[in-house]
C-alpha cells in the first residue's frame, strides 16, 4: 500500500476511523471490521494490565523509574523518573502527578491528559516499572546503605543483601581490632582508677594527720610491680611534703600565739605593779596634804607628791593600753590558727570529694568498656536471627501517600520500595545500664570500700 503523490498527513488530530479511511481508502468497506478487532485487542490489553496492577498493588513514589509507551507516538516509549515532587515529565503533556498511583491509574491519567489537550483522541497508554526505587538499611549490619528493591523480599532477604549482622560495622572496624583497642582502653582506665584510689587513701591519712597510709589491696593485673611502687611512693612523698608544710604553718602560728600570751602576762604583771605603786603614792599624797593642813610640812612638798602621783597614773594608763594591744594581738593569732586549720580541713574535704567523683567516673567508664567488650564478644561477628533470638530490634520507617510512620518488624515482614530499615541489637543479657545496676563483669562501686587504708 502506497500513499498517493498528492496525499499529505492531516495537520489536526482525527478519530481512528478517519485515520484508516485516509490511509487505506481502497479498503474502506473493511474499516469497520478492522476497528472492531483493534478495539477488542485494546480492551483485552487494558484488562490484562489492570489485572496485573491490582495483583501487584504497587504505587509509585520518588525514585521509581517508569517506562511509558503510547502506541503510534514516535517520542514513545521512554523512561522517566518520579521526581521529589512525586511527578513525571512527559513530552507534549508536561508534568503528571505519579505519587500514590498504580500503573493502571497513571495510564488512565495520561490518557485523559492526551484527550483533554486534544492531542490524541483515542490514545493507548501502557505504564510499566523500569526500576523500583531503592530501600535503605542501617544500624548493626555489615554494609548499611541503599539497595535496589525487588518485589516480594522480606526483612530476612534485606539483611542478607546488607551482609548480615555486625555490631562493629561503623567504619568497617574488625571485631578483633576493636577488642584490642577496648582492652588497651580498659588497662589505661584501670591504672587511673588505682591511682585515684591511692590518692584517696593519702587524703584520708592526711586528714587524720597520719604520716603514712595503707595502699589499696587490689592493684589491677595490668600493673607491674615497679609502676605500683612508683604510684605509692609519689603519693607518700606528697603526703610528707604537705604534712611538713602544714605543720610549719601551724607551728609558726602557735609560736606567735604563745609569744603573745607571754607578752600579755608580762604586761599584766607590769600593770599590777604600777597600779600598786600608784596606790601607795596616792596614800603618801593624802598623808602630805593632811600634814600641810596641820602646818607640819610646806606646800612645796605637797606639790612634789602630786606631780609624782600624776606621773604614776600616766604610766598606769600607758600600761593598760599596752595590755589591750597585746590582748588583741593574741586574739588575732588565735584567729589565724583557727583559719589555717579550717582552711586545711576544707581543702582536704574538697580534694577528697573531687577524687571520689573522678573515681566514680573512671569506674563507670570501666563498666562501659567491659560491657562493650562483652557485647562485641557476643554480637561482634555476623550472626543470624536464631543466634540473636530476642536481642534484635527492627524498625521500618515507611511513607504512605500523606503520612509517614514507624513499623515494628520481624524477619518475615515484607519490605516495600522506599522503606528505611533500622536494625539494632538490644543488650538484654545482663549488660550494665545506669538505672538497672552493674554488669556481672564490672565491680559495683557500692561494694567497694570508700576509705582505703583504715
Coordinates of C-alpha atoms in Angstrom, one line a residue:
X1 CA 0.0 0.0 0.0
X2 CA 1.5 3.3 -1.0
X3 CA 0.4 6.9 -0.4
X4 CA -0.7 8.9 -3.4
X5 CA 1.7 11.6 -4.6
X6 CA -0.9 14.3 -3.7
X7 CA -1.7 12.6 -0.3
X8 CA -0.5 14.6 2.8
X9 CA -0.7 14.0 6.6
X10 CA -3.6 15.9 8.2
X11 CA -2.5 18.7 10.5
X12 CA -5.2 18.1 13.0
X13 CA -6.0 15.1 15.2
X14 CA -8.6 12.7 13.7
X15 CA -10.6 9.7 15.1
X16 CA -9.2 6.3 14.3
X17 CA -11.9 5.6 11.7
X18 CA -11.0 8.7 9.7
X19 CA -7.3 7.8 10.0
X20 CA -8.0 4.4 8.5
X21 CA -10.1 5.8 5.7
X22 CA -7.5 8.4 4.9
X23 CA -4.6 5.8 4.9
X24 CA -6.5 3.0 3.2
X25 CA -9.3 4.4 1.0
X26 CA -9.3 1.2 -1.1
X27 CA -10.2 -0.8 2.0
X28 CA -12.9 1.5 3.3
X29 CA -15.6 -1.3 3.4
X30 CA -13.3 -3.4 5.8
X31 CA -12.5 -0.4 8.0
X32 CA -15.4 -1.1 10.4
X33 CA -14.4 -4.8 11.0
X34 CA -10.7 -3.8 11.4
X35 CA -11.5 -1.2 14.0
X36 CA -13.7 -3.7 15.9
X37 CA -10.8 -6.1 16.1
X38 CA -8.4 -3.4 17.2
X39 CA -10.9 -2.2 19.8
X40 CA -11.2 -5.7 21.2
X41 CA -7.4 -6.1 21.4
X42 CA -7.1 -2.8 23.2
X43 CA -9.8 -3.7 25.7
X44 CA -8.0 -7.0 26.4
X45 CA -4.7 -5.2 26.8
X46 CA -6.1 -2.8 29.3
X47 CA -7.9 -5.5 31.2
X48 CA -4.7 -7.6 31.4
X49 CA -2.7 -4.6 32.6
X50 CA -5.3 -3.6 35.1
X51 CA -5.4 -7.2 36.5
X52 CA -1.6 -7.3 36.8
X53 CA -1.6 -4.0 38.5
X54 CA -4.3 -4.9 41.0
X55 CA -2.4 -8.1 41.8
X56 CA 0.7 -6.1 42.3
X57 CA -0.9 -3.1 44.0
X58 CA 2.4 -1.1 43.7
X59 CA 2.1 2.6 44.0
X60 CA 4.7 5.0 42.6
X61 CA 6.8 7.4 44.5
X62 CA 10.0 9.4 44.3
X63 CA 12.9 7.4 42.8
X64 CA 10.8 5.0 40.7
X65 CA 11.9 4.7 37.0
X66 CA 8.8 4.3 34.8
X67 CA 8.6 3.1 31.2
X68 CA 5.8 4.9 29.3
X69 CA 4.5 3.6 26.0
X70 CA 2.0 5.4 23.8
X71 CA 1.0 3.4 20.7
X72 CA 1.5 5.4 17.5
X73 CA 3.7 8.2 19.0
X74 CA 7.3 8.5 17.8
X75 CA 8.6 10.0 21.1
X76 CA 7.5 6.9 23.0
X77 CA 8.3 4.6 24.6
X78 CA 10.6 6.4 27.1
X79 CA 11.8 6.1 30.6
X80 CA 11.1 8.8 33.2
X81 CA 12.0 9.2 36.9
X82 CA 9.5 10.2 39.5
X83 CA 11.0 13.3 41.0
X84 CA 11.0 14.6 44.6
X85 CA 7.6 16.2 44.0
X86 CA 6.1 12.9 43.0
X87 CA 5.7 13.8 39.4
X88 CA 6.9 12.8 36.0
X89 CA 7.6 14.9 32.9
X90 CA 6.3 13.7 29.5
X91 CA 6.6 15.2 26.0
X92 CA 3.6 17.3 24.9
X93 CA 2.0 16.8 28.4
X94 CA 4.4 18.3 30.8
X95 CA 4.3 17.3 34.5
X96 CA 1.9 14.5 35.5
X97 CA 1.5 13.5 39.2
X98 CA 2.5 9.9 39.7
X99 CA 3.0 9.6 43.5
X100 CA 0.5 7.2 45.1
X101 CA -0.8 5.9 41.7
X102 CA -0.7 2.4 40.3
X103 CA 0.3 1.7 36.7
X104 CA -3.4 1.5 35.7
X105 CA -4.3 4.7 37.4
X106 CA -1.3 6.5 35.9
X107 CA -2.2 5.1 32.4
X108 CA -5.7 6.5 32.7
X109 CA -4.3 9.8 33.9
X110 CA -2.0 10.1 30.9
X111 CA -4.8 9.0 28.5
X112 CA -7.1 11.7 30.0
X113 CA -4.3 14.3 29.6
X114 CA -4.0 13.5 25.9
X115 CA -7.7 13.7 25.4
X116 CA -8.2 16.9 27.4
X117 CA -5.4 18.6 25.4
X118 CA -6.9 17.1 22.2
X119 CA -3.5 15.7 21.2
X120 CA -4.7 12.1 20.7
X121 CA -8.4 11.4 20.8
X122 CA -8.2 7.7 21.4
X123 CA -4.7 7.1 23.0
X124 CA -3.5 3.7 24.1
X125 CA -1.0 4.1 27.0
X126 CA 0.9 1.5 28.9
X127 CA 2.9 2.2 32.1
X128 CA 5.5 -0.3 33.4
X129 CA 8.1 -0.3 36.1
X130 CA 11.6 0.2 34.7
X131 CA 13.3 0.1 38.0
X132 CA 11.9 0.2 41.5
X133 CA 13.0 2.9 44.0
X134 CA 15.6 1.5 46.5
X135 CA 15.1 0.6 50.1
X136 CA 17.6 1.6 52.8
X137 CA 19.0 -0.3 55.7
X138 CA 21.1 1.0 58.6
X139 CA 22.2 0.1 62.1
X140 CA 24.1 -3.1 63.1
X141 CA 24.6 -4.6 59.7
X142 CA 27.8 -5.2 57.8
X143 CA 27.1 -2.9 54.9
X144 CA 24.4 -0.3 55.6
X145 CA 23.2 1.8 52.7
X146 CA 20.6 1.7 49.8
X147 CA 19.8 -1.3 47.7
X148 CA 17.6 -2.0 44.7
X149 CA 14.1 -3.1 45.6
X150 CA 12.7 -6.4 44.3
X151 CA 9.1 -7.4 44.8
X152 CA 8.5 -10.0 47.5
X153 CA 11.6 -9.5 49.5
X154 CA 11.4 -9.7 53.3
X155 CA 13.5 -8.3 56.1
X156 CA 15.5 -11.6 56.1
X157 CA 16.4 -11.0 52.5
X158 CA 17.3 -7.4 53.1
X159 CA 19.6 -8.4 55.9
X160 CA 21.3 -10.9 53.7
X161 CA 21.7 -8.3 51.0
X162 CA 23.3 -5.9 53.6
X163 CA 25.8 -8.6 54.7
X164 CA 24.1 -9.7 57.9
X165 CA 24.5 -8.5 61.5
X166 CA 27.7 -6.8 62.5
X167 CA 27.8 -4.9 65.8
X168 CA 31.0 -3.1 64.9
X169 CA 30.1 -2.2 61.3
X170 CA 30.8 1.5 61.8
X171 CA 33.9 2.4 59.9
X172 CA 34.3 -1.3 58.9
X173 CA 36.2 -2.0 62.1
X174 CA 37.0 -5.6 62.6
X175 CA 35.9 -7.0 65.9
X176 CA 39.4 -8.3 66.7
X177 CA 40.9 -4.8 66.3
X178 CA 38.0 -3.3 68.3
X179 CA 38.6 -5.7 71.1
X180 CA 42.3 -4.9 71.2
X181 CA 41.5 -1.2 71.4
X182 CA 39.0 -1.7 74.1
X183 CA 41.4 -3.8 76.2
X184 CA 44.0 -1.1 75.9
X185 CA 41.5 1.5 77.0
X186 CA 40.4 -0.7 79.9
X187 CA 44.0 -1.1 81.0
X188 CA 44.6 2.6 81.0
X189 CA 41.3 3.2 82.9
X190 CA 42.3 0.6 85.5
X191 CA 45.7 2.3 86.0
X192 CA 43.9 5.6 86.5
X193 CA 41.4 4.0 88.9
X194 CA 44.1 2.6 91.1
X195 CA 46.0 5.9 91.1
X196 CA 42.8 7.7 92.3
X197 CA 42.3 5.0 95.0
X198 CA 45.9 5.6 96.3
X199 CA 45.3 9.4 96.2
X200 CA 42.1 8.9 98.2
X201 CA 43.9 6.8 100.8
X202 CA 46.6 9.5 101.1
X203 CA 44.0 12.3 101.5
X204 CA 42.2 10.3 104.3
X205 CA 45.6 9.8 106.0
X206 CA 46.4 13.5 105.7
X207 CA 43.0 14.4 107.2
X208 CA 43.9 12.3 110.3
X209 CA 47.4 13.8 110.4
X210 CA 48.9 10.3 109.9
X211 CA 52.4 10.1 108.4
X212 CA 51.7 7.0 106.2
X213 CA 48.7 5.3 104.6
X214 CA 47.8 1.8 103.5
X215 CA 47.7 1.3 99.7
X216 CA 44.6 -0.3 98.2
X217 CA 45.0 -4.1 98.2
X218 CA 43.6 -4.7 94.7
X219 CA 46.1 -3.4 92.1
X220 CA 45.0 -4.3 88.5
X221 CA 46.6 -7.2 86.8
X222 CA 47.9 -4.9 84.0
X223 CA 50.2 -3.3 86.6
X224 CA 53.9 -4.2 87.0
X225 CA 55.4 -4.1 90.5
X226 CA 57.5 -1.0 89.7
X227 CA 54.5 1.0 88.5
X228 CA 52.6 0.3 91.7
X229 CA 55.6 1.2 93.8
X230 CA 56.1 4.5 91.9
X231 CA 52.4 5.5 92.3
X232 CA 52.5 4.8 96.1
X233 CA 55.9 6.5 96.5
X234 CA 54.7 9.6 94.7
X235 CA 51.6 9.9 96.9
X236 CA 53.7 9.2 100.1
X237 CA 56.1 11.9 99.1
X238 CA 53.2 14.3 98.6
X239 CA 51.8 13.3 101.9
X240 CA 55.1 14.0 103.6
X241 CA 55.5 17.4 101.9
X242 CA 52.0 18.5 102.7
X243 CA 52.2 17.5 106.3
X244 CA 55.5 19.2 106.7
X245 CA 54.3 22.4 105.1
X246 CA 51.1 22.4 107.1
X247 CA 53.0 21.6 110.4
X248 CA 55.4 24.5 109.7
X249 CA 52.5 26.9 109.2
X250 CA 50.8 25.7 112.4
X251 CA 54.0 25.8 114.4
X252 CA 54.6 29.4 113.3
X253 CA 51.1 30.5 114.2
X254 CA 51.2 28.6 117.5
X255 CA 54.6 30.2 118.4
X256 CA 53.2 33.6 117.6
X257 CA 50.2 32.9 119.8
X258 CA 52.4 31.7 122.6
X259 CA 54.6 34.8 122.4
X260 CA 51.5 37.0 122.5
X261 CA 50.3 35.1 125.6
X262 CA 53.6 35.6 127.4
X263 CA 53.7 39.2 126.5
X264 CA 50.2 39.6 127.7
X265 CA 51.2 38.1 131.0
X266 CA 54.2 40.4 131.3
X267 CA 52.2 43.4 130.6
X268 CA 49.5 42.3 133.0
X269 CA 52.2 41.9 135.8
X270 CA 53.7 45.3 135.0
X271 CA 50.3 46.9 135.2
X272 CA 49.7 45.3 138.6
X273 CA 53.0 46.6 139.9
X274 CA 52.3 50.1 138.5
X275 CA 48.8 50.0 140.0
X276 CA 50.2 49.1 143.4
X277 CA 52.8 51.8 143.2
X278 CA 50.2 54.4 142.1
X279 CA 48.0 53.4 145.1
X280 CA 50.9 53.8 147.5
X281 CA 51.8 57.2 146.0
X282 CA 48.2 58.2 146.4
X283 CA 48.3 57.3 150.1
X284 CA 51.6 59.4 150.5
X285 CA 49.9 62.3 148.7
X286 CA 46.9 62.2 151.0
X287 CA 49.2 62.0 154.1
X288 CA 51.2 65.0 152.8
X289 CA 48.0 67.0 152.4
X290 CA 47.0 66.1 155.9
X291 CA 50.4 67.2 157.3
X292 CA 50.2 70.5 155.4
X293 CA 46.9 71.3 156.9
X294 CA 48.5 70.8 160.3
X295 CA 51.4 73.1 159.3
X296 CA 53.9 70.3 159.6
X297 CA 55.2 70.5 156.0
X298 CA 55.4 73.1 153.4
X299 CA 53.2 73.4 150.2
X300 CA 56.2 72.6 148.1
X301 CA 56.3 69.0 149.4
X302 CA 52.7 68.5 148.6
X303 CA 53.1 69.8 145.0
X304 CA 56.0 67.4 144.6
X305 CA 53.8 64.5 145.8
X306 CA 51.0 65.5 143.4
X307 CA 53.4 65.5 140.5
X308 CA 54.7 62.1 141.3
X309 CA 51.1 60.8 141.6
X310 CA 50.2 62.2 138.1
X311 CA 53.3 60.5 136.6
X312 CA 52.4 57.1 138.1
X313 CA 48.8 57.4 136.8
X314 CA 50.1 58.2 133.3
X315 CA 52.4 55.2 133.4
X316 CA 49.5 53.0 134.6
X317 CA 47.3 54.2 131.7
X318 CA 50.1 53.5 129.2
X319 CA 50.5 50.0 130.6
X320 CA 46.7 49.4 130.3
X321 CA 46.9 50.5 126.7
X322 CA 49.8 48.2 126.0
X323 CA 47.9 45.4 127.7
X324 CA 44.9 45.9 125.4
X325 CA 47.2 45.8 122.3
X326 CA 48.8 42.6 123.4
X327 CA 45.4 41.0 124.1
X328 CA 44.3 42.0 120.6
X329 CA 47.4 40.5 119.1
X330 CA 46.8 37.3 121.0
X331 CA 43.2 37.1 119.7
X332 CA 44.5 37.7 116.1
X333 CA 47.0 34.8 116.5
X334 CA 44.3 32.5 117.7
X335 CA 42.0 33.5 114.8
X336 CA 44.8 32.9 112.2
X337 CA 45.5 29.5 113.7
X338 CA 41.8 28.5 113.5
X339 CA 41.5 29.8 110.0
X340 CA 44.6 27.8 108.9
X341 CA 43.2 24.6 110.4
X342 CA 39.7 25.2 108.9
X343 CA 41.2 26.0 105.5
X344 CA 43.3 22.9 105.6
X345 CA 40.3 20.8 106.5
X346 CA 38.1 22.3 103.8
X347 CA 40.8 21.8 101.2
X348 CA 41.1 18.2 102.1
X349 CA 37.3 17.7 102.0
X350 CA 37.2 19.3 98.6
X351 CA 40.1 17.3 97.2
X352 CA 38.5 14.1 98.7
X353 CA 35.2 14.8 97.0
X354 CA 36.8 15.6 93.7
X355 CA 38.8 12.4 93.9
X356 CA 35.7 10.4 94.7
X357 CA 33.8 12.0 91.8
X358 CA 36.7 11.3 89.4
X359 CA 37.0 7.7 90.7
X360 CA 33.3 7.2 90.1
X361 CA 33.6 8.4 86.5
X362 CA 36.5 6.1 85.9
X363 CA 34.7 3.2 87.3
X364 CA 31.7 4.0 85.2
X365 CA 33.9 4.1 82.1
X366 CA 35.4 0.8 83.1
X367 CA 32.0 -0.8 83.3
X368 CA 31.1 0.6 80.0
X369 CA 34.2 -0.8 78.3
X370 CA 33.7 -4.1 80.0
X371 CA 30.1 -4.2 78.7
X372 CA 31.2 -3.2 75.2
X373 CA 33.8 -6.0 75.2
X374 CA 31.1 -8.4 76.3
X375 CA 28.8 -7.0 73.6
X376 CA 31.4 -7.4 70.9
X377 CA 32.2 -10.9 72.0
X378 CA 28.5 -11.8 71.8
X379 CA 27.5 -9.8 68.8
X380 CA 30.6 -8.7 67.1
X381 CA 30.7 -11.2 64.2
X382 CA 28.0 -11.8 61.6
X383 CA 25.1 -13.6 63.2
X384 CA 21.7 -14.9 62.3
X385 CA 18.2 -14.3 63.8
X386 CA 18.5 -17.7 65.5
X387 CA 21.8 -16.7 67.2
X388 CA 20.4 -13.4 68.4
X389 CA 16.9 -14.5 69.3
X390 CA 15.2 -11.9 71.5
X391 CA 18.0 -9.4 71.1
X392 CA 17.2 -7.9 67.7
X393 CA 15.0 -4.8 67.2
X394 CA 13.9 -4.0 63.7
X395 CA 12.0 -0.8 62.8
X396 CA 10.8 0.2 59.4
X397 CA 10.1 3.8 58.5
X398 CA 7.5 3.8 55.8
X399 CA 6.0 6.7 54.0
X400 CA 2.5 6.4 52.5
X401 CA 0.8 9.0 50.4
X402 CA 0.2 11.5 53.1
X403 CA 1.8 10.3 56.3
X404 CA 4.9 8.5 57.5
X405 CA 5.0 6.0 60.4
X406 CA 7.3 3.5 62.1
X407 CA 6.6 -0.2 61.9
X408 CA 7.9 -2.8 64.4
X409 CA 9.0 -5.6 62.1
X410 CA 10.4 -9.1 62.3
X411 CA 12.3 -11.3 59.9
X412 CA 9.2 -12.2 57.8
X413 CA 7.9 -8.7 57.4
X414 CA 7.6 -7.7 53.7
X415 CA 9.8 -4.9 52.6
X416 CA 8.4 -2.2 50.3
X417 CA 10.3 0.1 47.9
X418 CA 11.4 3.2 49.7
X419 CA 11.4 1.6 53.2
X420 CA 14.1 2.7 55.7
X421 CA 15.0 -0.3 57.8
X422 CA 16.8 0.3 61.1
X423 CA 18.4 -2.7 62.8
X424 CA 19.7 -2.6 66.3
X425 CA 20.8 -5.2 68.9
X426 CA 19.2 -4.8 72.3
X427 CA 21.6 -5.5 75.2
X428 CA 19.2 -7.6 77.2
X429 CA 21.7 -10.2 78.6
X430 CA 22.8 -8.5 81.9
X431 CA 24.5 -5.5 80.3
X432 CA 25.2 -2.6 82.5
X433 CA 22.7 0.4 82.4
X434 CA 22.9 3.4 84.8
X435 CA 19.4 2.7 86.1
X436 CA 19.5 -1.1 86.2
X437 CA 22.6 -2.0 88.2
X438 CA 26.0 -3.1 87.2
X439 CA 27.0 -5.9 84.8
X440 CA 28.4 -9.1 86.1
X441 CA 31.8 -8.4 84.7
X442 CA 32.1 -5.0 86.4
X443 CA 32.7 -4.2 90.0
X444 CA 29.8 -2.5 91.8
X445 CA 31.0 0.7 93.4
X446 CA 28.6 0.2 96.3
X447 CA 30.6 -2.9 97.2
X448 CA 34.0 -1.2 97.1
X449 CA 35.4 0.4 100.3
X450 CA 35.1 4.1 100.3
X451 CA 38.0 4.6 102.7
X452 CA 41.2 2.7 101.9
X453 CA 43.9 2.1 104.5
X454 CA 41.7 2.5 107.6

